[in-house]
């Protein structure tokens, strides 16, 4: 069993930056592919970025070059550094931990990009 707790969301102006954190409890953090997803009002949840234990990363085209995902296995934490934020980045951001046959989600943190 893994519990995920996100933090770091908030209100930011266009062009600004935020850093999201996701702290995981439980064992075997290293085996999970960690990811960030987001869901805007009236839209489906979408992939933002993922990172494997081997630090291979994958990004949605809409955030590539602006967002950076990283993980600290010793702290059981995954991060999402978001730069050059746009109003269309406004959404609830969810942390995800996945391995074969198992997926866990956090409760989400709101990110609002507005002037």
PDB file of C-alpha atoms in Angstrom:
ATOM      1  CA  UNK A   1       0.000   0.000   0.000  1.00  0.00           C
ATOM      2  CA  UNK A   2       1.252   3.449  -0.919  1.00  0.00           C
ATOM      3  CA  UNK A   3      -0.173   6.796   0.143  1.00  0.00           C
ATOM      4  CA  UNK A   4       0.664   9.882  -1.856  1.00  0.00           C
ATOM      5  CA  UNK A   5       0.378  13.449  -0.573  1.00  0.00           C
ATOM      6  CA  UNK A   6       0.830  16.370  -2.949  1.00  0.00           C
ATOM      7  CA  UNK A   7       1.778  19.901  -1.969  1.00  0.00           C
ATOM      8  CA  UNK A   8       2.973  23.120  -3.556  1.00  0.00           C
ATOM      9  CA  UNK A   9      -0.034  24.182  -5.584  1.00  0.00           C
ATOM     10  CA  UNK A  10      -1.432  27.680  -5.565  1.00  0.00           C
ATOM     11  CA  UNK A  11      -2.158  30.806  -7.556  1.00  0.00           C
ATOM     12  CA  UNK A  12       0.549  32.155  -9.848  1.00  0.00           C
ATOM     13  CA  UNK A  13       0.670  34.771 -12.596  1.00  0.00           C
ATOM     14  CA  UNK A  14       1.313  33.788 -16.213  1.00  0.00           C
ATOM     15  CA  UNK A  15       5.026  33.316 -16.772  1.00  0.00           C
ATOM     16  CA  UNK A  16       5.581  32.373 -13.154  1.00  0.00           C
ATOM     17  CA  UNK A  17       6.856  29.167 -11.571  1.00  0.00           C
ATOM     18  CA  UNK A  18       5.690  26.609  -9.059  1.00  0.00           C
ATOM     19  CA  UNK A  19       7.216  23.444  -7.653  1.00  0.00           C
ATOM     20  CA  UNK A  20       4.942  20.580  -6.752  1.00  0.00           C
ATOM     21  CA  UNK A  21       5.997  17.835  -4.362  1.00  0.00           C
ATOM     22  CA  UNK A  22       4.539  14.389  -3.789  1.00  0.00           C
ATOM     23  CA  UNK A  23       5.564  12.500  -0.666  1.00  0.00           C
ATOM     24  CA  UNK A  24       4.993   8.768  -0.628  1.00  0.00           C
ATOM     25  CA  UNK A  25       4.563   6.478   2.338  1.00  0.00           C
ATOM     26  CA  UNK A  26       5.053   2.747   2.342  1.00  0.00           C
ATOM     27  CA  UNK A  27       7.850   0.563   1.106  1.00  0.00           C
ATOM     28  CA  UNK A  28       9.433  -0.170  -2.253  1.00  0.00           C
ATOM     29  CA  UNK A  29       9.185   3.377  -3.580  1.00  0.00           C
ATOM     30  CA  UNK A  30      11.893   2.560  -6.096  1.00  0.00           C
ATOM     31  CA  UNK A  31       9.803   0.023  -7.967  1.00  0.00           C
ATOM     32  CA  UNK A  32       7.173   2.547  -8.968  1.00  0.00           C
ATOM     33  CA  UNK A  33       7.032   4.647 -12.070  1.00  0.00           C
ATOM     34  CA  UNK A  34       6.056   8.020 -10.651  1.00  0.00           C
ATOM     35  CA  UNK A  35       3.976  10.474 -12.581  1.00  0.00           C
ATOM     36  CA  UNK A  36       2.064  13.727 -12.559  1.00  0.00           C
ATOM     37  CA  UNK A  37      -1.327  14.050 -14.205  1.00  0.00           C
ATOM     38  CA  UNK A  38      -3.728  16.957 -14.354  1.00  0.00           C
ATOM     39  CA  UNK A  39      -7.418  17.537 -14.822  1.00  0.00           C
ATOM     40  CA  UNK A  40      -8.920  20.839 -15.851  1.00  0.00           C
ATOM     41  CA  UNK A  41     -12.621  21.604 -15.341  1.00  0.00           C
ATOM     42  CA  UNK A  42     -14.741  19.788 -17.895  1.00  0.00           C
ATOM     43  CA  UNK A  43     -11.783  17.870 -19.289  1.00  0.00           C
ATOM     44  CA  UNK A  44     -10.384  14.387 -18.888  1.00  0.00           C
ATOM     45  CA  UNK A  45      -7.372  13.693 -16.715  1.00  0.00           C
ATOM     46  CA  UNK A  46      -4.206  13.827 -18.799  1.00  0.00           C
ATOM     47  CA  UNK A  47      -0.603  12.805 -18.437  1.00  0.00           C
ATOM     48  CA  UNK A  48       1.855  15.569 -17.622  1.00  0.00           C
ATOM     49  CA  UNK A  49       5.104  13.699 -16.975  1.00  0.00           C
ATOM     50  CA  UNK A  50       6.479  10.389 -15.726  1.00  0.00           C
ATOM     51  CA  UNK A  51       9.819   9.235 -14.346  1.00  0.00           C
ATOM     52  CA  UNK A  52      11.140   5.713 -13.850  1.00  0.00           C
ATOM     53  CA  UNK A  53      13.516   4.456 -11.184  1.00  0.00           C
ATOM     54  CA  UNK A  54      16.205   4.653 -13.839  1.00  0.00           C
ATOM     55  CA  UNK A  55      15.360   8.357 -14.241  1.00  0.00           C
ATOM     56  CA  UNK A  56      13.926   7.986 -17.713  1.00  0.00           C
ATOM     57  CA  UNK A  57      11.415  10.763 -18.226  1.00  0.00           C
ATOM     58  CA  UNK A  58       8.448  11.330 -20.485  1.00  0.00           C
ATOM     59  CA  UNK A  59       6.533  14.593 -20.992  1.00  0.00           C
ATOM     60  CA  UNK A  60       3.338  15.703 -22.618  1.00  0.00           C
ATOM     61  CA  UNK A  61       4.066  17.818 -25.669  1.00  0.00           C
ATOM     62  CA  UNK A  62       2.266  20.777 -24.091  1.00  0.00           C
ATOM     63  CA  UNK A  63       4.707  20.995 -21.168  1.00  0.00           C
ATOM     64  CA  UNK A  64       7.983  19.806 -22.711  1.00  0.00           C
ATOM     65  CA  UNK A  65      10.708  22.377 -22.185  1.00  0.00           C
ATOM     66  CA  UNK A  66       8.768  24.129 -19.408  1.00  0.00           C
ATOM     67  CA  UNK A  67       8.213  21.408 -16.797  1.00  0.00           C
ATOM     68  CA  UNK A  68      10.778  19.107 -15.191  1.00  0.00           C
ATOM     69  CA  UNK A  69       9.982  15.954 -13.238  1.00  0.00           C
ATOM     70  CA  UNK A  70      12.468  14.531 -10.748  1.00  0.00           C
ATOM     71  CA  UNK A  71      12.527  12.055  -7.889  1.00  0.00           C
ATOM     72  CA  UNK A  72      14.462  11.517  -4.679  1.00  0.00           C
ATOM     73  CA  UNK A  73      14.230   7.856  -3.728  1.00  0.00           C
ATOM     74  CA  UNK A  74      15.823   8.418  -0.322  1.00  0.00           C
ATOM     75  CA  UNK A  75      13.071  10.912   0.545  1.00  0.00           C
ATOM     76  CA  UNK A  76      10.363   8.930  -1.299  1.00  0.00           C
ATOM     77  CA  UNK A  77       9.392  12.134  -3.045  1.00  0.00           C
ATOM     78  CA  UNK A  78       8.726  13.152  -6.626  1.00  0.00           C
ATOM     79  CA  UNK A  79       8.773  16.757  -7.808  1.00  0.00           C
ATOM     80  CA  UNK A  80       7.384  18.738 -10.696  1.00  0.00           C
ATOM     81  CA  UNK A  81       9.116  22.026 -11.421  1.00  0.00           C
ATOM     82  CA  UNK A  82       6.810  24.151 -13.546  1.00  0.00           C
ATOM     83  CA  UNK A  83       8.207  27.225 -15.298  1.00  0.00           C
ATOM     84  CA  UNK A  84       6.733  29.669 -17.787  1.00  0.00           C
ATOM     85  CA  UNK A  85       3.252  28.784 -16.606  1.00  0.00           C
ATOM     86  CA  UNK A  86       0.301  29.542 -18.852  1.00  0.00           C
ATOM     87  CA  UNK A  87      -3.406  29.962 -18.051  1.00  0.00           C
ATOM     88  CA  UNK A  88      -4.042  26.654 -19.821  1.00  0.00           C
ATOM     89  CA  UNK A  89      -1.916  24.922 -17.190  1.00  0.00           C
ATOM     90  CA  UNK A  90      -4.678  25.622 -14.666  1.00  0.00           C
ATOM     91  CA  UNK A  91      -5.872  22.278 -13.291  1.00  0.00           C
ATOM     92  CA  UNK A  92      -5.843  19.939 -10.341  1.00  0.00           C
ATOM     93  CA  UNK A  93      -2.515  18.122 -10.425  1.00  0.00           C
ATOM     94  CA  UNK A  94      -2.406  14.521  -9.248  1.00  0.00           C
ATOM     95  CA  UNK A  95       0.553  12.397  -8.248  1.00  0.00           C
ATOM     96  CA  UNK A  96       0.578   8.794  -9.446  1.00  0.00           C
ATOM     97  CA  UNK A  97       2.591   5.692  -8.534  1.00  0.00           C
ATOM     98  CA  UNK A  98       2.364   2.720 -10.831  1.00  0.00           C
ATOM     99  CA  UNK A  99       3.831  -0.728 -11.183  1.00  0.00           C
ATOM    100  CA  UNK A 100       2.584  -3.951 -12.714  1.00  0.00           C
ATOM    101  CA  UNK A 101      -1.060  -4.386 -11.772  1.00  0.00           C
ATOM    102  CA  UNK A 102      -1.113  -1.597  -9.191  1.00  0.00           C
ATOM    103  CA  UNK A 103      -1.779   2.152  -9.373  1.00  0.00           C
ATOM    104  CA  UNK A 104      -2.053   4.702  -6.593  1.00  0.00           C
ATOM    105  CA  UNK A 105      -3.267   8.308  -6.725  1.00  0.00           C
ATOM    106  CA  UNK A 106      -2.877  11.285  -4.479  1.00  0.00           C
ATOM    107  CA  UNK A 107      -5.720  13.617  -3.573  1.00  0.00           C
ATOM    108  CA  UNK A 108      -4.566  16.361  -5.917  1.00  0.00           C
ATOM    109  CA  UNK A 109      -3.390  19.941  -5.556  1.00  0.00           C
ATOM    110  CA  UNK A 110      -4.890  22.938  -7.337  1.00  0.00           C
ATOM    111  CA  UNK A 111      -2.735  25.035  -9.648  1.00  0.00           C
ATOM    112  CA  UNK A 112      -4.284  28.248 -10.942  1.00  0.00           C
ATOM    113  CA  UNK A 113      -2.479  30.444 -13.458  1.00  0.00           C
ATOM    114  CA  UNK A 114      -4.136  33.825 -13.703  1.00  0.00           C
ATOM    115  CA  UNK A 115      -3.353  37.507 -13.665  1.00  0.00           C
TER     116      UNK A 115
END
